[in-house]
Short mmCIF file of C-alpha atoms in Angstrom, two decimals:
data_model
loop_
_atom_site.label_atom_id
_atom_site.label_comp_id
_atom_site.label_asym_id
_atom_site.label_seq_id
_atom_site.Cartn_x
_atom_site.Cartn_y
_atom_site.Cartn_z
CA VAL Z 1 0.00 0.00 0.00
CA GLY Z 2 2.91 2.32 0.67
CA THR Z 3 6.66 2.60 1.07
CA LEU Z 4 8.72 4.50 3.63
CA LYS Z 5 12.44 5.20 3.22
CA GLN Z 6 14.95 5.70 6.01
CA VAL Z 7 17.48 8.50 5.58
CA LYS Z 8 18.85 9.07 9.09
CA LYS Z 9 20.42 6.76 11.64
CA PRO Z 10 17.80 4.25 12.82
CA ASN Z 11 16.61 3.93 16.41
CA PRO Z 12 17.71 0.44 17.54
CA ALA Z 13 14.45 0.02 19.47
CA TYR Z 14 12.38 0.18 16.26
CA TYR Z 15 14.95 -0.66 13.56
CA ILE Z 16 13.74 2.54 11.89
CA GLY Z 17 13.79 5.99 13.47
CA LYS Z 18 11.14 6.94 16.03
CA GLY Z 19 9.67 9.55 13.68
CA LYS Z 20 9.53 7.01 10.84
CA ALA Z 21 7.87 4.50 13.18
CA GLU Z 22 5.20 7.09 14.02
CA GLU Z 23 4.80 7.89 10.31
CA LEU Z 24 4.39 4.16 9.66
CA ALA Z 25 1.68 3.95 12.34
CA GLU Z 26 -0.19 6.83 10.65
CA LEU Z 27 0.13 5.14 7.25
CA VAL Z 28 -1.25 1.89 8.68
CA LYS Z 29 -4.17 3.77 10.22
CA SER Z 30 -4.98 5.80 7.11
CA THR Z 31 -4.83 2.82 4.74
CA GLY Z 32 -6.42 0.20 6.98
CA ALA Z 33 -3.43 -2.10 6.46
CA GLU Z 34 -3.57 -5.42 8.33
CA ARG Z 35 0.18 -6.05 8.42
CA VAL Z 36 3.53 -4.44 7.63
CA ILE Z 37 6.29 -6.29 5.82
CA PHE Z 38 9.96 -5.37 6.28
CA GLY Z 39 12.53 -6.47 3.69
CA ASN Z 40 15.16 -6.93 6.41
CA ALA Z 41 15.38 -9.13 9.48
CA LEU Z 42 14.05 -7.58 12.70
CA LYS Z 43 14.90 -8.50 16.26
CA PRO Z 44 11.90 -9.88 18.17
CA SER Z 45 11.91 -6.82 20.44
CA GLN Z 46 11.83 -4.48 17.42
CA ALA Z 47 8.91 -6.35 15.85
CA PHE Z 48 7.07 -6.28 19.20
CA LYS Z 49 7.56 -2.52 19.62
CA LEU Z 50 6.45 -1.84 16.05
CA GLU Z 51 3.38 -4.07 16.51
CA THR Z 52 2.52 -2.20 19.71
CA LEU Z 53 2.90 1.16 17.98
CA THR Z 54 1.05 0.29 14.76
CA GLY Z 55 -1.52 -2.15 16.13
CA VAL Z 56 -0.92 -4.60 13.26
CA GLU Z 57 1.18 -7.68 12.55
CA ILE Z 58 4.81 -6.98 11.64
CA ILE Z 59 6.52 -9.49 9.35
CA ASP Z 60 10.21 -9.40 8.48
CA ARG Z 61 12.05 -11.17 5.67
CA TRP Z 62 12.20 -14.42 7.67
CA GLY Z 63 8.53 -14.25 8.52
CA VAL Z 64 7.63 -13.82 4.86
CA SER Z 65 9.55 -16.95 3.89
CA GLY Z 66 7.84 -18.84 6.72
CA VAL Z 67 4.39 -17.78 5.52
CA VAL Z 68 5.23 -18.80 1.94
CA ASN Z 69 6.57 -22.18 3.11
CA LEU Z 70 3.45 -22.77 5.22
CA GLN Z 71 1.18 -22.00 2.27
CA ILE Z 72 3.16 -24.43 0.10
CA LEU Z 73 2.85 -27.14 2.76
CA GLU Z 74 -0.89 -26.53 3.14
CA ARG Z 75 -1.40 -26.89 -0.62
CA GLY Z 76 0.93 -29.85 -1.03
#
């Protein structure tokens, strides 16, 4: 639904900066998104904090591959 780009040093608590995390939360709210997908690996604590801030599921690159593998297993 949308893309955000990081230009400054990220906040280790969120992987992205605090301002970008708040911008992400607003984007989720305005679009009605059900989940956010990150192209990089997140620490569990980062995913948790982002989920708390946005109110939706956060999936990182490893989570995406797990979902794809699960769908393949369910079909197979």
